[in-house]
Amino acid sequence: MKLLLINIILFTNIFAIEYGQLFFQGNCITCHNIHEKKSAPSISEIRENYIRAFPKEEDFVNYLATWVLKPSKKMSIMQHSIDEFELMPELAYDEYTLKEIAKYIYKTDFSKLPQ
Ligand code: HEC
């Protein structure tokens, strides 16, 4: 019984990470390159700014997911990016998916990833 429970927990965690990664790569990456700034800031730059502002995973995930759900200039922690690229458009994602994406961003050290 104990083993079954551990397996369920493990499986759920692995699934959650892959779910976030899948959605990030299918969608966010079209504008947010890993390292290079193109039509939007790179995801490495965004992660650095967010980790600095929210070192704890829970705060990071909540703030990022809430912001992406409804991007606003007032709540942005990267004002310079809005001046450079204009405000990010609203995407049709639910909060659950955005939190999974945010967890993936928190956990991934993009500086170690190739292009
Ligand atoms: C159509 C292009 C586009 C897509 C798709 C996109 N973004 Fe963005 N995003 C931008 C631009 C442009 C900015 C910079 C301006 C700003 O901060 O609003 C930005 C900024 C951000 C920021 C910084 C917020 C701040 O504090 O200013 C976060 C976090 C972010 N995006 C997350 C995401 C995530 C997660 C996804 C995928 C679910 C995503 N973006 C998809 C264009 C995009």
PDB file of C-alpha atoms and ligand atoms in Angstrom:
ATOM      1  CA  MET A   1       0.000   0.000   0.000  1.00  0.00           C
ATOM      2  CA  LYS A   2       2.799   2.350   0.969  1.00  0.00           C
ATOM      3  CA  LEU A   3       4.675   1.511  -2.226  1.00  0.00           C
ATOM      4  CA  LEU A   4       1.600   2.098  -4.332  1.00  0.00           C
ATOM      5  CA  LEU A   5       1.153   5.510  -2.762  1.00  0.00           C
ATOM      6  CA  ILE A   6       4.777   6.420  -3.401  1.00  0.00           C
ATOM      7  CA  ASN A   7       4.385   5.331  -7.011  1.00  0.00           C
ATOM      8  CA  ILE A   8       1.296   7.437  -7.472  1.00  0.00           C
ATOM      9  CA  ILE A   9       3.038  10.478  -6.018  1.00  0.00           C
ATOM     10  CA  LEU A  10       6.112   9.935  -8.186  1.00  0.00           C
ATOM     11  CA  PHE A  11       4.067   9.403 -11.309  1.00  0.00           C
ATOM     12  CA  THR A  12       1.930  12.478 -10.697  1.00  0.00           C
ATOM     13  CA  ASN A  13       5.028  14.627 -10.209  1.00  0.00           C
ATOM     14  CA  ILE A  14       6.729  13.398 -13.350  1.00  0.00           C
ATOM     15  CA  PHE A  15       3.545  13.879 -15.307  1.00  0.00           C
ATOM     16  CA  ALA A  16       3.131  17.432 -13.987  1.00  0.00           C
ATOM     17  CA  ILE A  17       6.652  18.445 -14.988  1.00  0.00           C
ATOM     18  CA  GLU A  18       6.222  17.063 -18.465  1.00  0.00           C
ATOM     19  CA  TYR A  19       2.863  18.715 -18.860  1.00  0.00           C
ATOM     20  CA  GLY A  20       4.375  22.131 -18.077  1.00  0.00           C
ATOM     21  CA  GLN A  21       7.316  21.529 -20.372  1.00  0.00           C
ATOM     22  CA  LEU A  22       5.068  20.365 -23.182  1.00  0.00           C
ATOM     23  CA  PHE A  23       2.919  23.479 -23.030  1.00  0.00           C
ATOM     24  CA  PHE A  24       5.891  25.770 -22.657  1.00  0.00           C
ATOM     25  CA  GLN A  25       7.543  24.332 -25.745  1.00  0.00           C
ATOM     26  CA  GLY A  26       4.365  24.261 -27.758  1.00  0.00           C
ATOM     27  CA  ASN A  27       3.431  27.851 -27.077  1.00  0.00           C
ATOM     28  CA  CYS A  28       5.582  30.220 -25.068  1.00  0.00           C
ATOM     29  CA  ILE A  29       8.716  29.393 -27.047  1.00  0.00           C
ATOM     30  CA  THR A  30       7.296  30.868 -30.262  1.00  0.00           C
ATOM     31  CA  CYS A  31       7.896  34.293 -28.716  1.00  0.00           C
ATOM     32  CA  HIS A  32      10.282  33.478 -25.863  1.00  0.00           C
ATOM     33  CA  ASN A  33      13.486  32.027 -27.221  1.00  0.00           C
ATOM     34  CA  ILE A  34      15.680  30.195 -24.673  1.00  0.00           C
ATOM     35  CA  HIS A  35      18.606  32.644 -24.749  1.00  0.00           C
ATOM     36  CA  GLU A  36      18.051  35.135 -27.502  1.00  0.00           C
ATOM     37  CA  LYS A  37      15.883  38.224 -27.330  1.00  0.00           C
ATOM     38  CA  LYS A  38      13.742  38.365 -30.472  1.00  0.00           C
ATOM     39  CA  SER A  39      10.128  39.539 -30.504  1.00  0.00           C
ATOM     40  CA  ALA A  40      10.106  39.179 -26.712  1.00  0.00           C
ATOM     41  CA  PRO A  41      12.606  38.798 -23.862  1.00  0.00           C
ATOM     42  CA  SER A  42      14.303  35.377 -23.656  1.00  0.00           C
ATOM     43  CA  ILE A  43      12.979  32.902 -21.108  1.00  0.00           C
ATOM     44  CA  SER A  44      16.396  32.924 -19.379  1.00  0.00           C
ATOM     45  CA  GLU A  45      16.059  36.670 -18.803  1.00  0.00           C
ATOM     46  CA  ILE A  46      12.476  36.329 -17.555  1.00  0.00           C
ATOM     47  CA  ARG A  47      13.442  33.516 -15.172  1.00  0.00           C
ATOM     48  CA  GLU A  48      16.356  35.531 -13.776  1.00  0.00           C
ATOM     49  CA  ASN A  49      14.122  38.518 -13.077  1.00  0.00           C
ATOM     50  CA  TYR A  50      11.396  36.392 -11.507  1.00  0.00           C
ATOM     51  CA  ILE A  51      13.777  34.348  -9.324  1.00  0.00           C
ATOM     52  CA  ARG A  52      15.315  37.579  -8.048  1.00  0.00           C
ATOM     53  CA  ALA A  53      11.888  38.968  -7.179  1.00  0.00           C
ATOM     54  CA  PHE A  54      10.382  35.664  -5.961  1.00  0.00           C
ATOM     55  CA  PRO A  55      13.032  33.234  -4.685  1.00  0.00           C
ATOM     56  CA  LYS A  56      10.415  30.870  -3.240  1.00  0.00           C
ATOM     57  CA  GLU A  57       8.797  28.493  -5.755  1.00  0.00           C
ATOM     58  CA  GLU A  58       5.274  29.089  -4.497  1.00  0.00           C
ATOM     59  CA  ASP A  59       5.521  32.893  -4.857  1.00  0.00           C
ATOM     60  CA  PHE A  60       7.225  32.564  -8.247  1.00  0.00           C
ATOM     61  CA  VAL A  61       4.556  30.215  -9.601  1.00  0.00           C
ATOM     62  CA  ASN A  62       1.619  32.208  -8.250  1.00  0.00           C
ATOM     63  CA  TYR A  63       2.847  35.563  -9.500  1.00  0.00           C
ATOM     64  CA  LEU A  64       3.891  34.341 -12.931  1.00  0.00           C
ATOM     65  CA  ALA A  65       0.682  32.363 -13.546  1.00  0.00           C
ATOM     66  CA  THR A  66      -1.514  35.241 -12.395  1.00  0.00           C
ATOM     67  CA  TRP A  67       0.364  37.715 -14.552  1.00  0.00           C
ATOM     68  CA  VAL A  68       0.277  35.567 -17.717  1.00  0.00           C
ATOM     69  CA  LEU A  69      -3.427  34.898 -17.168  1.00  0.00           C
ATOM     70  CA  LYS A  70      -3.985  38.637 -17.444  1.00  0.00           C
ATOM     71  CA  PRO A  71      -0.881  40.588 -18.464  1.00  0.00           C
ATOM     72  CA  SER A  72      -0.888  44.127 -17.111  1.00  0.00           C
ATOM     73  CA  LYS A  73       1.618  46.948 -17.227  1.00  0.00           C
ATOM     74  CA  LYS A  74       0.891  47.831 -13.629  1.00  0.00           C
ATOM     75  CA  MET A  75       1.765  44.355 -12.315  1.00  0.00           C
ATOM     76  CA  SER A  76       4.774  43.810 -14.577  1.00  0.00           C
ATOM     77  CA  ILE A  77       8.159  43.322 -12.920  1.00  0.00           C
ATOM     78  CA  MET A  78       9.871  43.903 -16.281  1.00  0.00           C
ATOM     79  CA  GLN A  79       8.712  47.393 -17.224  1.00  0.00           C
ATOM     80  CA  HIS A  80      11.690  47.880 -19.560  1.00  0.00           C
ATOM     81  CA  SER A  81      10.460  44.911 -21.666  1.00  0.00           C
ATOM     82  CA  ILE A  82       7.059  46.511 -22.155  1.00  0.00           C
ATOM     83  CA  ASP A  83       8.763  49.710 -23.318  1.00  0.00           C
ATOM     84  CA  GLU A  84      10.810  47.652 -25.738  1.00  0.00           C
ATOM     85  CA  PHE A  85       8.205  45.144 -27.024  1.00  0.00           C
ATOM     86  CA  GLU A  86       4.793  46.355 -25.838  1.00  0.00           C
ATOM     87  CA  LEU A  87       2.639  44.417 -23.407  1.00  0.00           C
ATOM     88  CA  MET A  88       2.389  40.639 -23.866  1.00  0.00           C
ATOM     89  CA  PRO A  89      -0.954  39.602 -25.404  1.00  0.00           C
ATOM     90  CA  GLU A  90      -3.461  37.651 -23.329  1.00  0.00           C
ATOM     91  CA  LEU A  91      -3.383  33.903 -24.160  1.00  0.00           C
ATOM     92  CA  ALA A  92      -6.252  31.480 -23.759  1.00  0.00           C
ATOM     93  CA  TYR A  93      -4.852  29.374 -20.904  1.00  0.00           C
ATOM     94  CA  ASP A  94      -6.462  28.280 -17.694  1.00  0.00           C
ATOM     95  CA  GLU A  95      -4.763  28.893 -14.365  1.00  0.00           C
ATOM     96  CA  TYR A  96      -3.903  25.220 -13.790  1.00  0.00           C
ATOM     97  CA  THR A  97      -1.938  24.960 -17.050  1.00  0.00           C
ATOM     98  CA  LEU A  98      -0.162  28.251 -16.397  1.00  0.00           C
ATOM     99  CA  LYS A  99       0.908  27.056 -12.959  1.00  0.00           C
ATOM    100  CA  GLU A 100       2.357  23.876 -14.465  1.00  0.00           C
ATOM    101  CA  ILE A 101       4.241  25.990 -17.022  1.00  0.00           C
ATOM    102  CA  ALA A 102       5.455  28.310 -14.244  1.00  0.00           C
ATOM    103  CA  LYS A 103       6.713  25.316 -12.199  1.00  0.00           C
ATOM    104  CA  TYR A 104       8.617  24.091 -15.219  1.00  0.00           C
ATOM    105  CA  ILE A 105      10.217  27.530 -15.718  1.00  0.00           C
ATOM    106  CA  TYR A 106      11.146  27.702 -12.008  1.00  0.00           C
ATOM    107  CA  LYS A 107      12.793  24.284 -12.056  1.00  0.00           C
ATOM    108  CA  THR A 108      14.684  24.642 -15.324  1.00  0.00           C
ATOM    109  CA  ASP A 109      18.100  26.241 -15.447  1.00  0.00           C
ATOM    110  CA  PHE A 110      17.845  27.514 -19.009  1.00  0.00           C
ATOM    111  CA  SER A 111      21.418  28.799 -18.957  1.00  0.00           C
ATOM    112  CA  LYS A 112      22.512  25.146 -19.085  1.00  0.00           C
ATOM    113  CA  LEU A 113      20.302  24.282 -22.062  1.00  0.00           C
ATOM    114  CA  PRO A 114      21.458  24.525 -25.654  1.00  0.00           C
ATOM    115  CA  GLN A 115      19.519  26.641 -28.113  1.00  0.00           C
TER     116      GLN A 115
HETATM  117  C1  HEC B   1       2.795  36.459 -28.974  1.00  0.00           C
HETATM  118  C2  HEC B   1       4.057  36.451 -28.270  1.00  0.00           C
HETATM  119  C3  HEC B   1       4.110  35.880 -26.856  1.00  0.00           C
HETATM  120  C4  HEC B   1       3.715  34.620 -26.424  1.00  0.00           C
HETATM  121  C5  HEC B   1       3.080  33.494 -27.235  1.00  0.00           C
HETATM  122  C6  HEC B   1       4.089  34.560 -25.022  1.00  0.00           C
HETATM  123  N1  HEC B   1       4.640  35.749 -24.614  1.00  0.00           N
HETATM  124 FE1  HEC B   1       5.316  36.183 -22.731  1.00  0.00          FE
HETATM  125  N2  HEC B   1       5.822  38.078 -23.340  1.00  0.00           N
HETATM  126  C7  HEC B   1       5.722  38.559 -24.639  1.00  0.00           C
HETATM  127  C8  HEC B   1       6.288  39.908 -24.694  1.00  0.00           C
HETATM  128  C9  HEC B   1       6.360  40.795 -25.929  1.00  0.00           C
HETATM  129  C10 HEC B   1       6.739  40.209 -23.381  1.00  0.00           C
HETATM  130  C11 HEC B   1       7.458  41.494 -22.891  1.00  0.00           C
HETATM  131  C12 HEC B   1       6.508  42.603 -22.516  1.00  0.00           C
HETATM  132  C13 HEC B   1       5.805  42.372 -21.202  1.00  0.00           C
HETATM  133  O1  HEC B   1       6.464  42.133 -20.173  1.00  0.00           O
HETATM  134  O2  HEC B   1       4.559  42.435 -21.232  1.00  0.00           O
HETATM  135  C14 HEC B   1       6.421  39.042 -22.563  1.00  0.00           C
HETATM  136  C15 HEC B   1       6.688  38.958 -21.199  1.00  0.00           C
HETATM  137  C16 HEC B   1       6.488  37.829 -20.419  1.00  0.00           C
HETATM  138  C17 HEC B   1       6.749  37.756 -19.001  1.00  0.00           C
HETATM  139  C18 HEC B   1       7.302  38.903 -18.130  1.00  0.00           C
HETATM  140  C19 HEC B   1       6.173  39.510 -17.330  1.00  0.00           C
HETATM  141  C20 HEC B   1       6.469  40.835 -16.704  1.00  0.00           C
HETATM  142  O3  HEC B   1       6.604  40.867 -15.461  1.00  0.00           O
HETATM  143  O4  HEC B   1       6.520  41.845 -17.437  1.00  0.00           O
HETATM  144  C21 HEC B   1       6.419  36.490 -18.602  1.00  0.00           C
HETATM  145  C22 HEC B   1       6.528  35.914 -17.196  1.00  0.00           C
HETATM  146  C23 HEC B   1       5.949  35.780 -19.767  1.00  0.00           C
HETATM  147  N3  HEC B   1       5.996  36.613 -20.859  1.00  0.00           N
HETATM  148  C24 HEC B   1       5.549  34.456 -19.768  1.00  0.00           C
HETATM  149  C25 HEC B   1       5.014  33.793 -20.878  1.00  0.00           C
HETATM  150  C26 HEC B   1       4.542  32.423 -20.840  1.00  0.00           C
HETATM  151  C27 HEC B   1       4.601  31.512 -19.612  1.00  0.00           C
HETATM  152  C28 HEC B   1       4.065  32.127 -22.090  1.00  0.00           C
HETATM  153  C29 HEC B   1       3.414  30.849 -22.581  1.00  0.00           C
HETATM  154  C30 HEC B   1       2.251  30.423 -21.848  1.00  0.00           C
HETATM  155  C31 HEC B   1       4.255  33.326 -22.905  1.00  0.00           C
HETATM  156  N4  HEC B   1       4.827  34.305 -22.131  1.00  0.00           N
HETATM  157  C32 HEC B   1       3.884  33.428 -24.232  1.00  0.00           C
HETATM  158  C33 HEC B   1       5.191  37.886 -25.725  1.00  0.00           C
HETATM  159  C34 HEC B   1       4.682  36.584 -25.712  1.00  0.00           C
END
